[in-house]
Tab-separated table of C-alpha atoms and ligand atoms in Angstrom:
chain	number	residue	atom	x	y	z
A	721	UNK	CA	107.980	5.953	0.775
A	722	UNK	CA	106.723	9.454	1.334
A	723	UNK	CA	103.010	10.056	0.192
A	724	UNK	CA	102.451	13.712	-2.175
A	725	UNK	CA	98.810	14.214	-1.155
A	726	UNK	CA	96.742	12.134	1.070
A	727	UNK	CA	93.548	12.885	3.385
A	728	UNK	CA	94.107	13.029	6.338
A	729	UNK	CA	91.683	13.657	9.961
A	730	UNK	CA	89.681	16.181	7.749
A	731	UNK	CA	92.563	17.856	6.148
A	732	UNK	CA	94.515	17.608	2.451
A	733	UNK	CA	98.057	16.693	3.531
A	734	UNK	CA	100.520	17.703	1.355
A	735	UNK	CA	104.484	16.711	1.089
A	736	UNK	CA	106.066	20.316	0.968
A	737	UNK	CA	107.876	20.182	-2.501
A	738	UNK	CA	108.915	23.841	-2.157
A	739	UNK	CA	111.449	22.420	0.490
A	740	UNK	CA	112.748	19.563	-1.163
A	741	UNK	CA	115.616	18.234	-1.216
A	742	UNK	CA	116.920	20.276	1.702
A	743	UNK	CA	113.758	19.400	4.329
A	744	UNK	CA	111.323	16.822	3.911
A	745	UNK	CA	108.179	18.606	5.439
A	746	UNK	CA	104.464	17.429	5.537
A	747	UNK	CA	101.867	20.647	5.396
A	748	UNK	CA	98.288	20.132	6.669
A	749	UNK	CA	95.953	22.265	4.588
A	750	UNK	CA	92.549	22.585	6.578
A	751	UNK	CA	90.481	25.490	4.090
A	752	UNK	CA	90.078	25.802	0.669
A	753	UNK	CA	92.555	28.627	0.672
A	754	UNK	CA	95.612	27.071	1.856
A	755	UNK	CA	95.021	24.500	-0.612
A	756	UNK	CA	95.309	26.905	-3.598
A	757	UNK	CA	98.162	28.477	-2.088
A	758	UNK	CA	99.864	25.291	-1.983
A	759	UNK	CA	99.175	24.733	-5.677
A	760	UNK	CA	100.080	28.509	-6.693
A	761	UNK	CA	103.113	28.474	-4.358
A	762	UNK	CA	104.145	24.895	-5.909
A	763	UNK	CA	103.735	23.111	-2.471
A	764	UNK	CA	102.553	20.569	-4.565
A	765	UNK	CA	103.096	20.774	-8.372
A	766	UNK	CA	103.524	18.201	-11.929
A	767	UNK	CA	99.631	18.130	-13.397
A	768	UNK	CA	98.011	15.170	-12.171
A	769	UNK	CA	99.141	15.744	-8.244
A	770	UNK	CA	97.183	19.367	-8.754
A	771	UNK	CA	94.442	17.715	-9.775
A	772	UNK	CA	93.924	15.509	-6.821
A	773	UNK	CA	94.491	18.057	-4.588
A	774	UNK	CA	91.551	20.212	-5.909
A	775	UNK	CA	89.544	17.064	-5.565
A	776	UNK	CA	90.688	16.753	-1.842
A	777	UNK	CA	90.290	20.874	-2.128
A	778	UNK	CA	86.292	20.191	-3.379
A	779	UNK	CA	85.978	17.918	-0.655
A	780	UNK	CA	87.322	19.923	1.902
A	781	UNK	CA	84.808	22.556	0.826
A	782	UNK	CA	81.621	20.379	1.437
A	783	UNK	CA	83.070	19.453	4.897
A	784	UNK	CA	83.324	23.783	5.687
A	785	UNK	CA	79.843	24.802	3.810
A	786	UNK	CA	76.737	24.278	5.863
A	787	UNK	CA	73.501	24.742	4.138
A	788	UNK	CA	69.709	24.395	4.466
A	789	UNK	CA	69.744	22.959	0.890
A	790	UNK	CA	71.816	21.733	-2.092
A	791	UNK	CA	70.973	24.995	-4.044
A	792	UNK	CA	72.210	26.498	-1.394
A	793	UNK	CA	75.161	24.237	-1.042
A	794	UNK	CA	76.038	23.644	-4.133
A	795	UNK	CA	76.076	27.588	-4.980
A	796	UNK	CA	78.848	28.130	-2.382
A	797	UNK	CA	80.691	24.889	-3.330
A	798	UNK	CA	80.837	26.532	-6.580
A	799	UNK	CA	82.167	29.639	-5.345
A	800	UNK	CA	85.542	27.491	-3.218
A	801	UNK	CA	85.938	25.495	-6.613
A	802	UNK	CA	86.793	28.814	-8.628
A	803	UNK	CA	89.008	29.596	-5.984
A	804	UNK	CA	90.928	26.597	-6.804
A	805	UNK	CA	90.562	26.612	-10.169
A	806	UNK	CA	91.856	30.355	-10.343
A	807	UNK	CA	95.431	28.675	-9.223
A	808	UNK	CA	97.001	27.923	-12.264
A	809	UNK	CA	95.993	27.377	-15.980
A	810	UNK	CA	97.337	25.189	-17.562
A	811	UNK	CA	97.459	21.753	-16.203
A	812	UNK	CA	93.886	21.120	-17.473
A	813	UNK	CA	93.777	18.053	-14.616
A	814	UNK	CA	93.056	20.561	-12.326
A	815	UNK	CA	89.987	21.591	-14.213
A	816	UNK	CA	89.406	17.831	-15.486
A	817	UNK	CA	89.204	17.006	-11.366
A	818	UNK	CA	87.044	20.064	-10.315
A	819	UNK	CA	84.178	19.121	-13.230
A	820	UNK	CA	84.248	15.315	-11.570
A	821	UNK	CA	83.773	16.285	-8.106
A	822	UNK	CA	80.940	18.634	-9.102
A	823	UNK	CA	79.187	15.639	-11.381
A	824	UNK	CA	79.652	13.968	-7.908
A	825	UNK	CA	77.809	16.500	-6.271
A	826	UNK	CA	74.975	16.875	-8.537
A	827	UNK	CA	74.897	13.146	-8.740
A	828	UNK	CA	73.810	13.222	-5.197
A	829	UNK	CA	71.694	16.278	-4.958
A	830	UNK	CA	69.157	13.865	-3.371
A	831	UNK	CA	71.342	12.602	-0.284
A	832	UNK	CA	71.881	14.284	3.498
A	833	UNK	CA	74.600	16.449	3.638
A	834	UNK	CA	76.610	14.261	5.363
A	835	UNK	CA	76.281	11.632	3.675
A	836	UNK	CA	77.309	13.800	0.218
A	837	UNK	CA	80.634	14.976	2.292
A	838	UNK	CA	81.808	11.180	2.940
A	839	UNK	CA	80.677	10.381	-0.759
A	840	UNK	CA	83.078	13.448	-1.938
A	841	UNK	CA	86.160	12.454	-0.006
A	842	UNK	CA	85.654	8.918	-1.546
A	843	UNK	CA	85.850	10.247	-5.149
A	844	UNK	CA	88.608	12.211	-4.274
A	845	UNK	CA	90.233	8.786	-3.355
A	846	UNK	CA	89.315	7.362	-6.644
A	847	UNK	CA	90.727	9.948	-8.481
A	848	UNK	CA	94.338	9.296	-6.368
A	849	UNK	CA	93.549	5.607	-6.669
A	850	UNK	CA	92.761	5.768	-10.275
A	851	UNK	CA	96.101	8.108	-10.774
A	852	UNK	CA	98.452	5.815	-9.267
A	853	UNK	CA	97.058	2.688	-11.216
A	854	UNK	CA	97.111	4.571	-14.784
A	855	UNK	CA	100.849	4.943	-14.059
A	856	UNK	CA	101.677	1.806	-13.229
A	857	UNK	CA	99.662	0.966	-16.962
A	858	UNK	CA	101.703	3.989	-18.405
A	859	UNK	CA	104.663	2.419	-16.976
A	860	UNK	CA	104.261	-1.457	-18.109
A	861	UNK	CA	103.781	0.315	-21.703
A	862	UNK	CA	106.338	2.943	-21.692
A	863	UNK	CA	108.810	0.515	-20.457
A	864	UNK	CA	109.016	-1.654	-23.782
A	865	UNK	CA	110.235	1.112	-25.750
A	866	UNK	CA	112.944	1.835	-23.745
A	867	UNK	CA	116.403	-0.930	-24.638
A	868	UNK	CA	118.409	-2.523	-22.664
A	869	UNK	CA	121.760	0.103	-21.915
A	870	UNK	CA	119.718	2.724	-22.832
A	871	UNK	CA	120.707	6.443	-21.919
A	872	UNK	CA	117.333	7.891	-21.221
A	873	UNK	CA	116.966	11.692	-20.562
A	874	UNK	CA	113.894	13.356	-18.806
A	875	UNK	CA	112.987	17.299	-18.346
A	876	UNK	CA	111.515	18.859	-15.099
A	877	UNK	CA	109.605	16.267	-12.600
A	878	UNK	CA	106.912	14.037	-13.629
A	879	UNK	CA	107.403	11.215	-10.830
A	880	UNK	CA	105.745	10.313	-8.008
A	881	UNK	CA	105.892	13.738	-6.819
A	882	UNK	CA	104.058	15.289	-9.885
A	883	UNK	CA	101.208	12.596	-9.278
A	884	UNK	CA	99.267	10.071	-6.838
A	885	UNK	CA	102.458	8.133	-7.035
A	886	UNK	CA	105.069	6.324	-9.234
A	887	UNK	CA	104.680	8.704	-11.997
A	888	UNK	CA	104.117	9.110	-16.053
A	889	UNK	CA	107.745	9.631	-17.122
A	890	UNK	CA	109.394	8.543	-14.022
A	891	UNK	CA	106.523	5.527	-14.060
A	892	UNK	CA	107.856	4.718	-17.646
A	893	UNK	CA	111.943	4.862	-16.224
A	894	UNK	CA	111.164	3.167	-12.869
A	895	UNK	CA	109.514	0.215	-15.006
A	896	UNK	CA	112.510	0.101	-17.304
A	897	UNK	CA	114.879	0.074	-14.549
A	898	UNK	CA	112.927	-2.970	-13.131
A	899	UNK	CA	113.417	-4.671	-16.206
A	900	UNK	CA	117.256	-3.680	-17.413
A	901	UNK	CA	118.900	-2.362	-13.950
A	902	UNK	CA	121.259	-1.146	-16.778
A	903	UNK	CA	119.971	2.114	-18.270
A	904	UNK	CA	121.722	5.986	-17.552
A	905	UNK	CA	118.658	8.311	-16.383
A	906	UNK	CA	119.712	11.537	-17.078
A	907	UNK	CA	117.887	14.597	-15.827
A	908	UNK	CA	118.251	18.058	-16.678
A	909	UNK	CA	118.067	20.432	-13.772
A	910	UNK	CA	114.978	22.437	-15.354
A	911	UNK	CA	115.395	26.363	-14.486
A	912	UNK	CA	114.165	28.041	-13.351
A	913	UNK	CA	112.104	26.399	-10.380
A	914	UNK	CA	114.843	23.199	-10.678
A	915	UNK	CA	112.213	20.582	-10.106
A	916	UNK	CA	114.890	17.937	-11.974
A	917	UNK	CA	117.683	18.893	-9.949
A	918	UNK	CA	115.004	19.103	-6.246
A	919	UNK	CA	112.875	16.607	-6.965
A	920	UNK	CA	113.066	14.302	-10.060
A	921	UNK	CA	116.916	13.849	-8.057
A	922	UNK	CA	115.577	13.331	-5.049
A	923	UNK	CA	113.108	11.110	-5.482
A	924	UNK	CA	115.130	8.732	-7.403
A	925	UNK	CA	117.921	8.813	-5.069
A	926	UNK	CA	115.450	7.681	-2.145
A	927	UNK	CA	114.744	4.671	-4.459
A	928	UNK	CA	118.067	3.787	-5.072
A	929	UNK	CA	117.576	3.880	-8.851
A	930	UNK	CA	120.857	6.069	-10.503
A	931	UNK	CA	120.777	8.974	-11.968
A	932	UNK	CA	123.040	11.906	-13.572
A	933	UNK	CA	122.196	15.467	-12.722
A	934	UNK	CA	122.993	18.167	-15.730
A	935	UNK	CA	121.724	21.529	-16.269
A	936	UNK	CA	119.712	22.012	-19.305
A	937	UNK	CA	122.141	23.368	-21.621
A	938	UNK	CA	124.150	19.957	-21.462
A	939	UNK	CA	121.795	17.714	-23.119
A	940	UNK	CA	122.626	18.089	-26.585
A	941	UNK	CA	126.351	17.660	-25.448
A	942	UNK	CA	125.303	14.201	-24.024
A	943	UNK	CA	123.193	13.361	-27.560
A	944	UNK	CA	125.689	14.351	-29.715
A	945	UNK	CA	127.797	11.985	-27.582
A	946	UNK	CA	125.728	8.627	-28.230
A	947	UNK	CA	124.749	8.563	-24.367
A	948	UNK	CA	121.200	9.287	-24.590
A	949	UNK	CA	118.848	6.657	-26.939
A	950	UNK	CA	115.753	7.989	-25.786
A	951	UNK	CA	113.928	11.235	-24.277
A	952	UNK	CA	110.817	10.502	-21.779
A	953	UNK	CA	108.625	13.738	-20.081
A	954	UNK	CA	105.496	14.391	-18.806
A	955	UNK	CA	102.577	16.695	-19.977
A	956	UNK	CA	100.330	19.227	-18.682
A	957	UNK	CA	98.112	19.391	-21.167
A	958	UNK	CA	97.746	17.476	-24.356
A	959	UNK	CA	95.686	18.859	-27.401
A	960	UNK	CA	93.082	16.928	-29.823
A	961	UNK	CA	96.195	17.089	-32.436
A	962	UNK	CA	98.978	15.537	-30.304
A	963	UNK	CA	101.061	18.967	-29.338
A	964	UNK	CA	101.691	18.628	-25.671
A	965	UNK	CA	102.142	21.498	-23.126
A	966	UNK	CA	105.068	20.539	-20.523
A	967	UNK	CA	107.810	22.271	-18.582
A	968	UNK	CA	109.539	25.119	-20.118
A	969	UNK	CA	112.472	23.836	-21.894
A	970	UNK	CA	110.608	20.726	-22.961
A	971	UNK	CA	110.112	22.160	-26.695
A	972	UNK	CA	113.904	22.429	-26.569
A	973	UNK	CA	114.971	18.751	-25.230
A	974	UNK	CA	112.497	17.399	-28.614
A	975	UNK	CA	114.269	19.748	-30.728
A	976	UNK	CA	117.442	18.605	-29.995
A	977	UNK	CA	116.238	15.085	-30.315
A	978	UNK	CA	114.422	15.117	-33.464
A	979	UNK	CA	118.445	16.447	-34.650
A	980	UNK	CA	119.611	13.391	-33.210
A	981	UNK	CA	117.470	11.162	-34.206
A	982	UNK	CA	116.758	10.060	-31.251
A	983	UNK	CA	112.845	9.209	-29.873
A	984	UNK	CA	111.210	11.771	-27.916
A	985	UNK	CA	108.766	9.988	-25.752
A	986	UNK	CA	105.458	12.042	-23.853
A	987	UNK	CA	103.770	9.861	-20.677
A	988	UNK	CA	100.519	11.099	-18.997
A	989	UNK	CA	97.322	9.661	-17.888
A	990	UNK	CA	94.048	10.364	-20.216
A	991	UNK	CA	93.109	13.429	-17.617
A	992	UNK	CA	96.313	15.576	-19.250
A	993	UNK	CA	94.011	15.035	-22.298
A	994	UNK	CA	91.768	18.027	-23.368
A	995	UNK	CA	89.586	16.527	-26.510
A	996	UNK	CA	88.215	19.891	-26.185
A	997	UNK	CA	90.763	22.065	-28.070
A	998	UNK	CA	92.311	20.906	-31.203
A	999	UNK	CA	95.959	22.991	-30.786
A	1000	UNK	CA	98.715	23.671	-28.621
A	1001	UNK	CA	98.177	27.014	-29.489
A	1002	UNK	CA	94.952	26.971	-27.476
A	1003	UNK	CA	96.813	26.113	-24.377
A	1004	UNK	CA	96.879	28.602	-21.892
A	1005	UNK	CA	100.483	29.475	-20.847
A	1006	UNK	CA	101.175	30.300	-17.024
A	1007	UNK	CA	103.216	33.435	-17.066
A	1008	UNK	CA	105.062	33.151	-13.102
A	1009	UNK	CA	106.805	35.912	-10.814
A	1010	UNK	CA	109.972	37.245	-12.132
A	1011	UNK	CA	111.863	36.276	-8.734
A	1012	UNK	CA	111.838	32.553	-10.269
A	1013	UNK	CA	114.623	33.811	-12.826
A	1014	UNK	CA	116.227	36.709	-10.898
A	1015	UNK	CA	117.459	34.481	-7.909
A	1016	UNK	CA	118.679	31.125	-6.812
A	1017	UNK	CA	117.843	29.553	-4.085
A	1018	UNK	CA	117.406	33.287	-2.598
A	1019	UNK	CA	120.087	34.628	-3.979
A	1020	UNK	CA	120.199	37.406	-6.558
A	1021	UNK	CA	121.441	36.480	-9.750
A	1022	UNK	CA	120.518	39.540	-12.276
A	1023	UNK	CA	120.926	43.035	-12.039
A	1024	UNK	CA	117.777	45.067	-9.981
A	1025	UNK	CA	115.362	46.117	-12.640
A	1026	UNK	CA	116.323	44.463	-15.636
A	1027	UNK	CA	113.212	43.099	-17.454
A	1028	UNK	CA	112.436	39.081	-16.994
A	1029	UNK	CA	110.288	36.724	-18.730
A	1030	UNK	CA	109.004	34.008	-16.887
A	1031	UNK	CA	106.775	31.698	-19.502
A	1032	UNK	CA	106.450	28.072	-16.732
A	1033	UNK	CA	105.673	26.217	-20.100
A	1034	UNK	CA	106.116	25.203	-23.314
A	1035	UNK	CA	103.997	23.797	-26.310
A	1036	UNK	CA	106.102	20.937	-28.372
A	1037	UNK	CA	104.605	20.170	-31.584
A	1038	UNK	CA	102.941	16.876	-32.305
A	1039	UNK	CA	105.190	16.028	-35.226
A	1040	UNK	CA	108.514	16.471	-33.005
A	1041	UNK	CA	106.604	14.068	-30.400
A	1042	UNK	CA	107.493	9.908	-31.124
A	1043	UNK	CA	104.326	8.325	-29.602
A	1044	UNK	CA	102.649	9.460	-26.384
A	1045	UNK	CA	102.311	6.990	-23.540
A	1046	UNK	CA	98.813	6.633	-21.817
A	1047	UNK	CA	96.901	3.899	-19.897
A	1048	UNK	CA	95.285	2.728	-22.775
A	1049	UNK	CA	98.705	2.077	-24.769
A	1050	UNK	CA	101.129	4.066	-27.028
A	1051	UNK	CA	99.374	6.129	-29.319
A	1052	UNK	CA	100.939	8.187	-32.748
A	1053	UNK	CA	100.847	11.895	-31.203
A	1054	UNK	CA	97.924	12.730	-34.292
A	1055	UNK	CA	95.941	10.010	-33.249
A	1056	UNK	CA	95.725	10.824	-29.748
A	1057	UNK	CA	91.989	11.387	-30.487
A	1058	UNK	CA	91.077	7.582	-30.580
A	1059	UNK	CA	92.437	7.130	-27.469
A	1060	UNK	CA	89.339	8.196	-25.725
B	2334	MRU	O1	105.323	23.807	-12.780
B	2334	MRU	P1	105.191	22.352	-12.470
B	2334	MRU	O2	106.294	21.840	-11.591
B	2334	MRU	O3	103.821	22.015	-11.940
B	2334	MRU	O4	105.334	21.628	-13.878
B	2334	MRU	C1	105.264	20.230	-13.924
B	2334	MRU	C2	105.496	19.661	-15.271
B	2334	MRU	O5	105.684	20.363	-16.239
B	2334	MRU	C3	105.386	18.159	-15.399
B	2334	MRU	O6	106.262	17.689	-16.358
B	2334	MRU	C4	103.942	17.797	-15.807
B	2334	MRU	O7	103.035	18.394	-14.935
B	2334	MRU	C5	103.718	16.338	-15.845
B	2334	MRU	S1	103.697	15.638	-14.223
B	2334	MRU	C6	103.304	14.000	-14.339
């Protein structure tokens, strides 16, 4: 099984998602800045995965800044953290993982240097640790509202590769599957970066659990069908009112499902929770390059100089959201509040 972020001899190692399916390549990232270009250039991508590899990021830092003392320290440790949190903005587990490394730090203002760069590495651990165990809770929970037979449709990639491991969607499908071995997991390609068709695909595939491939436009063919009973994604970013940020196209796929009545399911760890803001509309939308849309896998697909949009998410609104999935149980999208 192929690991998405891991410490390694000193270094954040990173499965190379930007090569997936077609080469399966592990990057070492040894500086703070190859770290953020691996989030920015979606080396490694899906919210909680960013997060732990700005932890491993913070870490990496302390190992790089030497100081005569933790003002000094902790002023340039500041400084590498904005680098990474300057990546991209709106997953707010990045953000969520930078503010618990630098608690960390503070917490051990007191200690040797090196003795504060082994206990940063460690917390960076938890926070994969912890990551991986949430979705294996997300997944035990998620799993019991999905039937037996059940067509079940997810958008972009929240698996394994969008986290520590196992996944928050993917988690919630991968449990099902253990308990029906019946169900058809249908995923929609997601333009324009195609994380269902590169990775959500993939990753399946190399756990020998099913799945359909369609492009986006084809789900409400397959719901006006009868083949899908239920619609599982991830988040980025949930707000205090239950509208969740997720992949662009997201906001269509619960559309289309509140039309067919059918039950439009969000799975994500407590960190994709921001208690700070109380709407979607506070969620800061990441606007990417242009080339996303123009090409294809390289190749040009729209006329030079024609004006593109390029919005990487979506907000869907909490009352077009069944219940959202966390570690703590299923929660009614308006109540997400008591969850914490
Ligand atoms: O642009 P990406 O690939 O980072 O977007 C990822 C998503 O939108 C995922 O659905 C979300 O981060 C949840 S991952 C568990």
């Amino acid at each position: 099984m192929f690991k998405t972020v891991e410490w390694q001899e000193g270094a954040v190692r990173l499965i190379d998602q930007s090569k997936l399916p077609s080469e399966v390549i592990y990057i070492n990232c040894a500086d703070v800045k190859s770290v953020a270009e691996a989030i920015k250039s979606l080396r490694v991508r899906g919210a909680p995965a960013i997060g732990i590899t700005a932890a491993y990021g913070v870490a990496l830092a302390a190992n790089h800044i030497s100081a005569d003392s933790f003002e000094a320290f902790y002023s340039d440790l500041l400084v590498q953290c904005e680098v990474l949190a300057a990546t991209r903005p709106t997953a707010v587990n990045l953000f969520w993982a930078i503010e618990r490394m630098k608690a960390k730090t503070r917490s051990l203002r007191a200690k040797p240097l090196p003795e504060l760069r082994a206990a940063l590495v460690k917390e960076a651990d938890a926070i994969l640790a912890e990551d991986i165990a949430m979705n294996y809770k997300i997944g035990a929970f998620g799993a019991e509202l999905i039937p037996s037979g059940a067509g079940v449709l997810t958008h972009c990639n929240a698996g394994a590769l969008a986290t520590g491991g196992y996944g928050t969607a993917l988690g919630v499908i991968r449990s099902a599957w253990e308990k029906h071995h019946n169900l058809t997991i249908f995923a929609d390609e997601t333009r324009p970066v195609l994380q269902g068709a590169r990775l959500t695909a993939w990753e399946l595939q190399q756990d020998d659990i099913p799945v359909t491939l369609i492009t986006d436009n084809m789900a409400g063919f397959f719901m006006k069908k009868g083949e899908i009973q239920a619609c599982v994604v991830g988040s980025d970013r949930i707000a205090g009112n239950g509208d969740v940020a997720n992949k662009i196209g997201t906001y269509s796929v619960a559309i289309l499902a509140r039309a067919h009545g059918i039950p439009f399911y969000v799975a994500a760890p407590s960190s994709t929770i921001d208690f700070d803001i109380d709407s979607g509309e506070d969620i800061p939308i990441e606007r990417r390059d242009p080339s996303e849309v123009s090409t294809i896998g390289g190749k040009t697909i729209a006329p030079k100089g024609i004006q593109i949009a390029n919005p990487a998410f979506d907000v869907t609104p909490a009352e077009l959201v069944t219940r959202i999935i966390t570690e703590k149980g299923v929660f009614i999208p308006s109540e997400i509040r008591s969850s914490r």
